[in-house]
């Protein structure tokens, strides 16, 4: 592993490069979204929550393109109305979720979407109420979704996607979570490649370490640096997607 000081220094340069637009194309998959008004907060939260539960081993850009098309269709938009969707017949929900390929698995994905909407409706009625109930605290939200009601949030409760979802509802849902510095980086393929490139983990560790252990390694390295782990997600993700053309050492010089 590289020295902690060197990794932190390169991370700071990567962050600066990302903010200055020097990492190449930095269009996020979630940038495919409707122009929500201030009065559409619940729809906004649902839009950036429910598709997350279907984001497993698929192209994120196509997922969010499908989500946008589903929302813009006045007939299928109901899938983002949690209270109404929870009461939809399964066959109708399947028709709506597959129309624009938001759901790719006609049974599992429909069951997942339905269960989450029903969990929210039966316990809090809305996502806004859930966030109020946990006092907009990331740690309390984590306790609710990943432990107390884990079975009611299939896939969304998983360690990787839960942390990334928490990041997204802040970035795009226009909310602020307390203890957001505890949101861990989500080590997908791109983040793992960057972790090797920066010397956070070795190539052997990339193939053998659990993802939560990679997240823990990042948290340990960045502790006290002034950088929250999740702050590095976008810079690292685009650094890898753009084939590491940005070179932190040269930028620093």
PDB file of C-alpha atoms in Angstrom:
ATOM      1  CA  UNK A   1       0.000   0.000   0.000  1.00  0.00           C
ATOM      2  CA  UNK A   2       1.229   3.512  -0.822  1.00  0.00           C
ATOM      3  CA  UNK A   3       1.909   5.902   2.047  1.00  0.00           C
ATOM      4  CA  UNK A   4      -1.240   7.449   3.505  1.00  0.00           C
ATOM      5  CA  UNK A   5       0.102  10.973   2.928  1.00  0.00           C
ATOM      6  CA  UNK A   6       0.741  10.331  -0.768  1.00  0.00           C
ATOM      7  CA  UNK A   7      -2.729   8.828  -1.292  1.00  0.00           C
ATOM      8  CA  UNK A   8      -4.391  11.788   0.430  1.00  0.00           C
ATOM      9  CA  UNK A   9      -2.353  14.259  -1.648  1.00  0.00           C
ATOM     10  CA  UNK A  10      -3.397  12.551  -4.893  1.00  0.00           C
ATOM     11  CA  UNK A  11      -7.015  12.467  -3.740  1.00  0.00           C
ATOM     12  CA  UNK A  12      -6.964  16.213  -3.149  1.00  0.00           C
ATOM     13  CA  UNK A  13      -5.601  16.803  -6.646  1.00  0.00           C
ATOM     14  CA  UNK A  14      -8.249  14.486  -8.108  1.00  0.00           C
ATOM     15  CA  UNK A  15     -10.957  16.403  -6.268  1.00  0.00           C
ATOM     16  CA  UNK A  16      -9.602  19.702  -7.570  1.00  0.00           C
ATOM     17  CA  UNK A  17      -9.414  18.303 -11.090  1.00  0.00           C
ATOM     18  CA  UNK A  18     -12.970  17.005 -10.907  1.00  0.00           C
ATOM     19  CA  UNK A  19     -14.354  20.316  -9.651  1.00  0.00           C
ATOM     20  CA  UNK A  20     -12.450  22.195 -12.361  1.00  0.00           C
ATOM     21  CA  UNK A  21     -13.765  19.886 -15.105  1.00  0.00           C
ATOM     22  CA  UNK A  22     -10.366  18.413 -16.019  1.00  0.00           C
ATOM     23  CA  UNK A  23     -11.313  14.736 -15.699  1.00  0.00           C
ATOM     24  CA  UNK A  24     -13.192  14.579 -19.007  1.00  0.00           C
ATOM     25  CA  UNK A  25     -16.917  13.875 -19.350  1.00  0.00           C
ATOM     26  CA  UNK A  26     -18.484  13.922 -15.885  1.00  0.00           C
ATOM     27  CA  UNK A  27     -22.144  13.422 -16.758  1.00  0.00           C
ATOM     28  CA  UNK A  28     -23.637  11.295 -14.006  1.00  0.00           C
ATOM     29  CA  UNK A  29     -26.202   8.570 -14.883  1.00  0.00           C
ATOM     30  CA  UNK A  30     -28.617  10.242 -12.455  1.00  0.00           C
ATOM     31  CA  UNK A  31     -28.444  13.472 -14.471  1.00  0.00           C
ATOM     32  CA  UNK A  32     -31.240  11.941 -16.577  1.00  0.00           C
ATOM     33  CA  UNK A  33     -34.084  13.263 -14.463  1.00  0.00           C
ATOM     34  CA  UNK A  34     -37.188  15.453 -14.752  1.00  0.00           C
ATOM     35  CA  UNK A  35     -37.143  19.108 -13.782  1.00  0.00           C
ATOM     36  CA  UNK A  36     -38.839  18.745 -10.421  1.00  0.00           C
ATOM     37  CA  UNK A  37     -40.479  21.752  -8.832  1.00  0.00           C
ATOM     38  CA  UNK A  38     -40.130  22.601  -5.159  1.00  0.00           C
ATOM     39  CA  UNK A  39     -43.636  21.168  -4.644  1.00  0.00           C
ATOM     40  CA  UNK A  40     -42.588  17.777  -6.039  1.00  0.00           C
ATOM     41  CA  UNK A  41     -40.275  16.780  -3.211  1.00  0.00           C
ATOM     42  CA  UNK A  42     -41.908  13.388  -2.649  1.00  0.00           C
ATOM     43  CA  UNK A  43     -41.819  12.554  -6.362  1.00  0.00           C
ATOM     44  CA  UNK A  44     -38.183  13.664  -6.454  1.00  0.00           C
ATOM     45  CA  UNK A  45     -37.285  11.365  -3.551  1.00  0.00           C
ATOM     46  CA  UNK A  46     -39.169   8.429  -5.075  1.00  0.00           C
ATOM     47  CA  UNK A  47     -37.520   8.992  -8.447  1.00  0.00           C
ATOM     48  CA  UNK A  48     -34.022   8.831  -6.947  1.00  0.00           C
ATOM     49  CA  UNK A  49     -34.877   5.924  -4.640  1.00  0.00           C
ATOM     50  CA  UNK A  50     -36.893   3.222  -6.381  1.00  0.00           C
ATOM     51  CA  UNK A  51     -34.737   2.726  -9.527  1.00  0.00           C
ATOM     52  CA  UNK A  52     -31.749   2.249  -7.219  1.00  0.00           C
ATOM     53  CA  UNK A  53     -33.252  -1.056  -6.106  1.00  0.00           C
ATOM     54  CA  UNK A  54     -32.979  -2.355  -9.688  1.00  0.00           C
ATOM     55  CA  UNK A  55     -29.416  -1.162 -10.281  1.00  0.00           C
ATOM     56  CA  UNK A  56     -27.651  -4.508 -10.130  1.00  0.00           C
ATOM     57  CA  UNK A  57     -25.188  -5.603 -12.819  1.00  0.00           C
ATOM     58  CA  UNK A  58     -26.586  -3.272 -15.468  1.00  0.00           C
ATOM     59  CA  UNK A  59     -25.667  -0.112 -17.325  1.00  0.00           C
ATOM     60  CA  UNK A  60     -26.502   2.782 -14.994  1.00  0.00           C
ATOM     61  CA  UNK A  61     -26.960   5.232 -17.852  1.00  0.00           C
ATOM     62  CA  UNK A  62     -29.569   2.988 -19.505  1.00  0.00           C
ATOM     63  CA  UNK A  63     -31.282   2.440 -16.144  1.00  0.00           C
ATOM     64  CA  UNK A  64     -31.779   6.163 -15.560  1.00  0.00           C
ATOM     65  CA  UNK A  65     -32.750   6.771 -19.174  1.00  0.00           C
ATOM     66  CA  UNK A  66     -35.472   4.158 -18.666  1.00  0.00           C
ATOM     67  CA  UNK A  67     -36.493   5.798 -15.386  1.00  0.00           C
ATOM     68  CA  UNK A  68     -36.857   9.162 -17.116  1.00  0.00           C
ATOM     69  CA  UNK A  69     -38.950   7.713 -19.948  1.00  0.00           C
ATOM     70  CA  UNK A  70     -41.155   5.934 -17.420  1.00  0.00           C
ATOM     71  CA  UNK A  71     -41.695   9.148 -15.486  1.00  0.00           C
ATOM     72  CA  UNK A  72     -42.431  11.253 -18.559  1.00  0.00           C
ATOM     73  CA  UNK A  73     -45.152   8.825 -19.700  1.00  0.00           C
ATOM     74  CA  UNK A  74     -48.282  10.024 -17.874  1.00  0.00           C
ATOM     75  CA  UNK A  75     -49.612   6.448 -17.691  1.00  0.00           C
ATOM     76  CA  UNK A  76     -46.503   4.782 -16.245  1.00  0.00           C
ATOM     77  CA  UNK A  77     -45.568   7.686 -13.945  1.00  0.00           C
ATOM     78  CA  UNK A  78     -47.741   6.132 -11.245  1.00  0.00           C
ATOM     79  CA  UNK A  79     -44.900   3.730 -10.350  1.00  0.00           C
ATOM     80  CA  UNK A  80     -43.192   6.714  -8.678  1.00  0.00           C
ATOM     81  CA  UNK A  81     -46.267   7.473  -6.567  1.00  0.00           C
ATOM     82  CA  UNK A  82     -45.458   5.274  -3.577  1.00  0.00           C
ATOM     83  CA  UNK A  83     -48.923   5.181  -2.050  1.00  0.00           C
ATOM     84  CA  UNK A  84     -50.673   4.494  -5.374  1.00  0.00           C
ATOM     85  CA  UNK A  85     -48.029   2.067  -6.610  1.00  0.00           C
ATOM     86  CA  UNK A  86     -48.243  -0.022  -3.450  1.00  0.00           C
ATOM     87  CA  UNK A  87     -51.860  -0.823  -4.358  1.00  0.00           C
ATOM     88  CA  UNK A  88     -51.268  -1.640  -8.024  1.00  0.00           C
ATOM     89  CA  UNK A  89     -51.966  -5.156  -9.220  1.00  0.00           C
ATOM     90  CA  UNK A  90     -48.745  -7.018  -9.963  1.00  0.00           C
ATOM     91  CA  UNK A  91     -49.602  -7.544 -13.650  1.00  0.00           C
ATOM     92  CA  UNK A  92     -50.184  -3.829 -14.160  1.00  0.00           C
ATOM     93  CA  UNK A  93     -47.014  -2.868 -12.307  1.00  0.00           C
ATOM     94  CA  UNK A  94     -45.100  -5.337 -14.483  1.00  0.00           C
ATOM     95  CA  UNK A  95     -46.537  -3.738 -17.617  1.00  0.00           C
ATOM     96  CA  UNK A  96     -45.560  -0.247 -16.474  1.00  0.00           C
ATOM     97  CA  UNK A  97     -42.047  -1.126 -15.257  1.00  0.00           C
ATOM     98  CA  UNK A  98     -41.140  -3.123 -18.362  1.00  0.00           C
ATOM     99  CA  UNK A  99     -42.577  -0.709 -20.942  1.00  0.00           C
ATOM    100  CA  UNK A 100     -39.352   1.299 -21.108  1.00  0.00           C
ATOM    101  CA  UNK A 101     -37.143  -1.483 -19.704  1.00  0.00           C
ATOM    102  CA  UNK A 102     -36.858   0.055 -16.259  1.00  0.00           C
ATOM    103  CA  UNK A 103     -37.400  -3.478 -14.969  1.00  0.00           C
ATOM    104  CA  UNK A 104     -35.455  -6.135 -16.845  1.00  0.00           C
ATOM    105  CA  UNK A 105     -36.461  -9.119 -14.715  1.00  0.00           C
ATOM    106  CA  UNK A 106     -40.269  -9.436 -15.002  1.00  0.00           C
ATOM    107  CA  UNK A 107     -40.683 -11.188 -11.664  1.00  0.00           C
ATOM    108  CA  UNK A 108     -37.849 -10.264  -9.306  1.00  0.00           C
ATOM    109  CA  UNK A 109     -37.705  -6.578 -10.215  1.00  0.00           C
ATOM    110  CA  UNK A 110     -41.465  -6.176  -9.913  1.00  0.00           C
ATOM    111  CA  UNK A 111     -41.471  -7.894  -6.508  1.00  0.00           C
ATOM    112  CA  UNK A 112     -38.607  -5.680  -5.318  1.00  0.00           C
ATOM    113  CA  UNK A 113     -40.291  -2.446  -6.412  1.00  0.00           C
ATOM    114  CA  UNK A 114     -43.642  -3.495  -4.909  1.00  0.00           C
ATOM    115  CA  UNK A 115     -42.149  -4.539  -1.581  1.00  0.00           C
ATOM    116  CA  UNK A 116     -40.295  -1.266  -1.102  1.00  0.00           C
ATOM    117  CA  UNK A 117     -43.360   0.859  -1.887  1.00  0.00           C
ATOM    118  CA  UNK A 118     -45.459  -1.225   0.481  1.00  0.00           C
ATOM    119  CA  UNK A 119     -42.869  -1.044   3.269  1.00  0.00           C
ATOM    120  CA  UNK A 120     -42.781   2.736   2.995  1.00  0.00           C
ATOM    121  CA  UNK A 121     -46.569   3.128   2.749  1.00  0.00           C
ATOM    122  CA  UNK A 122     -47.349   0.799   5.654  1.00  0.00           C
ATOM    123  CA  UNK A 123     -44.773   2.289   8.022  1.00  0.00           C
ATOM    124  CA  UNK A 124     -44.386   5.963   7.074  1.00  0.00           C
ATOM    125  CA  UNK A 125     -46.740   6.554   4.089  1.00  0.00           C
ATOM    126  CA  UNK A 126     -44.071   8.644   2.320  1.00  0.00           C
ATOM    127  CA  UNK A 127     -40.306   8.837   1.953  1.00  0.00           C
ATOM    128  CA  UNK A 128     -40.422  12.354   3.370  1.00  0.00           C
ATOM    129  CA  UNK A 129     -42.044  10.949   6.517  1.00  0.00           C
ATOM    130  CA  UNK A 130     -39.365   8.264   6.740  1.00  0.00           C
ATOM    131  CA  UNK A 131     -36.647  10.919   6.637  1.00  0.00           C
ATOM    132  CA  UNK A 132     -38.483  12.975   9.254  1.00  0.00           C
ATOM    133  CA  UNK A 133     -38.883   9.857  11.419  1.00  0.00           C
ATOM    134  CA  UNK A 134     -35.101   9.258  11.388  1.00  0.00           C
ATOM    135  CA  UNK A 135     -34.551  12.986  12.017  1.00  0.00           C
ATOM    136  CA  UNK A 136     -32.608  13.297   8.757  1.00  0.00           C
ATOM    137  CA  UNK A 137     -29.786  11.349  10.385  1.00  0.00           C
ATOM    138  CA  UNK A 138     -27.783   9.008   8.166  1.00  0.00           C
ATOM    139  CA  UNK A 139     -26.983   6.672  11.057  1.00  0.00           C
ATOM    140  CA  UNK A 140     -30.657   6.351  12.055  1.00  0.00           C
ATOM    141  CA  UNK A 141     -31.640   5.859   8.415  1.00  0.00           C
ATOM    142  CA  UNK A 142     -29.026   3.135   8.192  1.00  0.00           C
ATOM    143  CA  UNK A 143     -30.456   1.438  11.283  1.00  0.00           C
ATOM    144  CA  UNK A 144     -33.964   1.552   9.809  1.00  0.00           C
ATOM    145  CA  UNK A 145     -33.165   0.389   6.269  1.00  0.00           C
ATOM    146  CA  UNK A 146     -30.274  -1.995   6.858  1.00  0.00           C
ATOM    147  CA  UNK A 147     -31.422  -3.574  10.113  1.00  0.00           C
ATOM    148  CA  UNK A 148     -34.924  -2.993  11.479  1.00  0.00           C
ATOM    149  CA  UNK A 149     -36.780  -3.114   8.139  1.00  0.00           C
ATOM    150  CA  UNK A 150     -34.081  -4.768   6.047  1.00  0.00           C
ATOM    151  CA  UNK A 151     -36.379  -7.350   4.459  1.00  0.00           C
ATOM    152  CA  UNK A 152     -38.679  -4.540   3.336  1.00  0.00           C
ATOM    153  CA  UNK A 153     -35.925  -2.848   1.312  1.00  0.00           C
ATOM    154  CA  UNK A 154     -34.574  -5.574  -0.993  1.00  0.00           C
ATOM    155  CA  UNK A 155     -31.238  -4.676  -2.579  1.00  0.00           C
ATOM    156  CA  UNK A 156     -31.564  -1.059  -1.403  1.00  0.00           C
ATOM    157  CA  UNK A 157     -30.514  -2.285   2.046  1.00  0.00           C
ATOM    158  CA  UNK A 158     -27.286  -3.807   0.729  1.00  0.00           C
ATOM    159  CA  UNK A 159     -24.107  -2.111   1.996  1.00  0.00           C
ATOM    160  CA  UNK A 160     -22.919  -0.867  -1.405  1.00  0.00           C
ATOM    161  CA  UNK A 161     -26.196   0.452  -2.759  1.00  0.00           C
ATOM    162  CA  UNK A 162     -27.448   1.875   0.566  1.00  0.00           C
ATOM    163  CA  UNK A 163     -24.424   4.133   0.946  1.00  0.00           C
ATOM    164  CA  UNK A 164     -24.610   5.213  -2.686  1.00  0.00           C
ATOM    165  CA  UNK A 165     -28.366   5.853  -2.398  1.00  0.00           C
ATOM    166  CA  UNK A 166     -27.717   8.013   0.686  1.00  0.00           C
ATOM    167  CA  UNK A 167     -25.238  10.008  -1.370  1.00  0.00           C
ATOM    168  CA  UNK A 168     -27.689  10.372  -4.291  1.00  0.00           C
ATOM    169  CA  UNK A 169     -30.659  11.551  -2.225  1.00  0.00           C
ATOM    170  CA  UNK A 170     -28.415  14.305  -0.900  1.00  0.00           C
ATOM    171  CA  UNK A 171     -26.976  15.256  -4.275  1.00  0.00           C
ATOM    172  CA  UNK A 172     -30.198  15.002  -6.269  1.00  0.00           C
ATOM    173  CA  UNK A 173     -32.954  14.738  -3.664  1.00  0.00           C
ATOM    174  CA  UNK A 174     -32.050  18.124  -2.206  1.00  0.00           C
ATOM    175  CA  UNK A 175     -31.890  16.952   1.384  1.00  0.00           C
ATOM    176  CA  UNK A 176     -29.122  17.174   3.940  1.00  0.00           C
ATOM    177  CA  UNK A 177     -28.394  14.234   6.189  1.00  0.00           C
ATOM    178  CA  UNK A 178     -26.759  14.567   9.578  1.00  0.00           C
ATOM    179  CA  UNK A 179     -23.639  12.416   9.956  1.00  0.00           C
ATOM    180  CA  UNK A 180     -23.249  12.345   6.158  1.00  0.00           C
ATOM    181  CA  UNK A 181     -19.491  12.076   6.683  1.00  0.00           C
ATOM    182  CA  UNK A 182     -20.213   8.468   7.695  1.00  0.00           C
ATOM    183  CA  UNK A 183     -21.427   7.590   4.199  1.00  0.00           C
ATOM    184  CA  UNK A 184     -18.842   5.192   2.805  1.00  0.00           C
ATOM    185  CA  UNK A 185     -17.510   5.033  -0.714  1.00  0.00           C
ATOM    186  CA  UNK A 186     -19.239   2.350  -2.799  1.00  0.00           C
ATOM    187  CA  UNK A 187     -16.514   0.186  -4.406  1.00  0.00           C
ATOM    188  CA  UNK A 188     -17.890  -0.863  -7.783  1.00  0.00           C
ATOM    189  CA  UNK A 189     -15.581  -1.891 -10.649  1.00  0.00           C
ATOM    190  CA  UNK A 190     -14.404   1.676 -11.301  1.00  0.00           C
ATOM    191  CA  UNK A 191     -13.740   2.512  -7.659  1.00  0.00           C
ATOM    192  CA  UNK A 192     -11.863  -0.766  -7.212  1.00  0.00           C
ATOM    193  CA  UNK A 193      -9.651  -0.011 -10.227  1.00  0.00           C
ATOM    194  CA  UNK A 194      -8.888   3.422  -8.793  1.00  0.00           C
ATOM    195  CA  UNK A 195      -8.146   1.916  -5.401  1.00  0.00           C
ATOM    196  CA  UNK A 196      -5.441  -0.192  -7.039  1.00  0.00           C
ATOM    197  CA  UNK A 197      -4.190   2.742  -9.141  1.00  0.00           C
ATOM    198  CA  UNK A 198      -3.753   4.900  -6.024  1.00  0.00           C
ATOM    199  CA  UNK A 199      -2.192   2.140  -3.955  1.00  0.00           C
ATOM    200  CA  UNK A 200      -5.083   1.879  -1.493  1.00  0.00           C
ATOM    201  CA  UNK A 201      -5.236  -1.856  -2.209  1.00  0.00           C
ATOM    202  CA  UNK A 202      -3.105  -4.263  -4.224  1.00  0.00           C
ATOM    203  CA  UNK A 203      -4.235  -6.143  -7.340  1.00  0.00           C
ATOM    204  CA  UNK A 204      -4.462  -9.303  -5.262  1.00  0.00           C
ATOM    205  CA  UNK A 205      -6.595  -7.543  -2.650  1.00  0.00           C
ATOM    206  CA  UNK A 206      -8.861  -6.190  -5.408  1.00  0.00           C
ATOM    207  CA  UNK A 207      -9.678  -9.775  -6.350  1.00  0.00           C
ATOM    208  CA  UNK A 208     -10.022 -11.125  -2.815  1.00  0.00           C
ATOM    209  CA  UNK A 209     -11.235  -8.365  -0.467  1.00  0.00           C
ATOM    210  CA  UNK A 210     -14.888  -7.904   0.356  1.00  0.00           C
ATOM    211  CA  UNK A 211     -16.299  -4.623  -0.863  1.00  0.00           C
ATOM    212  CA  UNK A 212     -17.112  -3.483   2.658  1.00  0.00           C
ATOM    213  CA  UNK A 213     -13.447  -4.072   3.578  1.00  0.00           C
ATOM    214  CA  UNK A 214     -12.354  -1.861   0.679  1.00  0.00           C
ATOM    215  CA  UNK A 215     -14.753   0.812   1.960  1.00  0.00           C
ATOM    216  CA  UNK A 216     -13.246   0.435   5.434  1.00  0.00           C
ATOM    217  CA  UNK A 217      -9.735   0.831   4.006  1.00  0.00           C
ATOM    218  CA  UNK A 218     -10.754   4.094   2.354  1.00  0.00           C
ATOM    219  CA  UNK A 219     -12.316   5.382   5.572  1.00  0.00           C
ATOM    220  CA  UNK A 220      -9.156   4.543   7.511  1.00  0.00           C
ATOM    221  CA  UNK A 221      -6.905   6.317   5.010  1.00  0.00           C
ATOM    222  CA  UNK A 222      -9.039   9.464   4.744  1.00  0.00           C
ATOM    223  CA  UNK A 223      -9.685   9.833   8.473  1.00  0.00           C
ATOM    224  CA  UNK A 224      -8.624  13.307   9.614  1.00  0.00           C
ATOM    225  CA  UNK A 225      -7.832  14.439   6.056  1.00  0.00           C
ATOM    226  CA  UNK A 226     -10.882  16.690   5.709  1.00  0.00           C
ATOM    227  CA  UNK A 227     -12.171  14.479   2.881  1.00  0.00           C
ATOM    228  CA  UNK A 228     -15.260  12.343   3.456  1.00  0.00           C
ATOM    229  CA  UNK A 229     -15.066   8.944   1.712  1.00  0.00           C
ATOM    230  CA  UNK A 230     -18.186   9.558  -0.381  1.00  0.00           C
ATOM    231  CA  UNK A 231     -16.681  12.853  -1.629  1.00  0.00           C
ATOM    232  CA  UNK A 232     -14.244  10.717  -3.621  1.00  0.00           C
ATOM    233  CA  UNK A 233     -16.882   8.618  -5.374  1.00  0.00           C
ATOM    234  CA  UNK A 234     -17.542  10.845  -8.396  1.00  0.00           C
ATOM    235  CA  UNK A 235     -13.892  11.894  -8.993  1.00  0.00           C
ATOM    236  CA  UNK A 236     -12.701   8.286  -8.843  1.00  0.00           C
ATOM    237  CA  UNK A 237     -15.589   6.942 -10.906  1.00  0.00           C
ATOM    238  CA  UNK A 238     -14.972   9.396 -13.750  1.00  0.00           C
ATOM    239  CA  UNK A 239     -11.200   9.071 -13.471  1.00  0.00           C
ATOM    240  CA  UNK A 240     -11.573   5.365 -14.265  1.00  0.00           C
ATOM    241  CA  UNK A 241     -14.334   5.813 -16.887  1.00  0.00           C
ATOM    242  CA  UNK A 242     -12.121   8.305 -18.718  1.00  0.00           C
ATOM    243  CA  UNK A 243      -9.249   5.804 -18.740  1.00  0.00           C
ATOM    244  CA  UNK A 244      -7.068   7.581 -16.174  1.00  0.00           C
ATOM    245  CA  UNK A 245      -6.086  10.304 -18.670  1.00  0.00           C
ATOM    246  CA  UNK A 246      -5.898  12.814 -15.824  1.00  0.00           C
ATOM    247  CA  UNK A 247      -2.570  12.343 -14.020  1.00  0.00           C
ATOM    248  CA  UNK A 248      -2.624  13.663 -10.421  1.00  0.00           C
ATOM    249  CA  UNK A 249       1.153  13.895 -10.114  1.00  0.00           C
ATOM    250  CA  UNK A 250       1.522  16.046 -13.251  1.00  0.00           C
ATOM    251  CA  UNK A 251      -1.366  18.274 -12.209  1.00  0.00           C
ATOM    252  CA  UNK A 252       0.246  18.837  -8.853  1.00  0.00           C
ATOM    253  CA  UNK A 253       3.468  19.921 -10.477  1.00  0.00           C
TER     254      UNK A 253
END
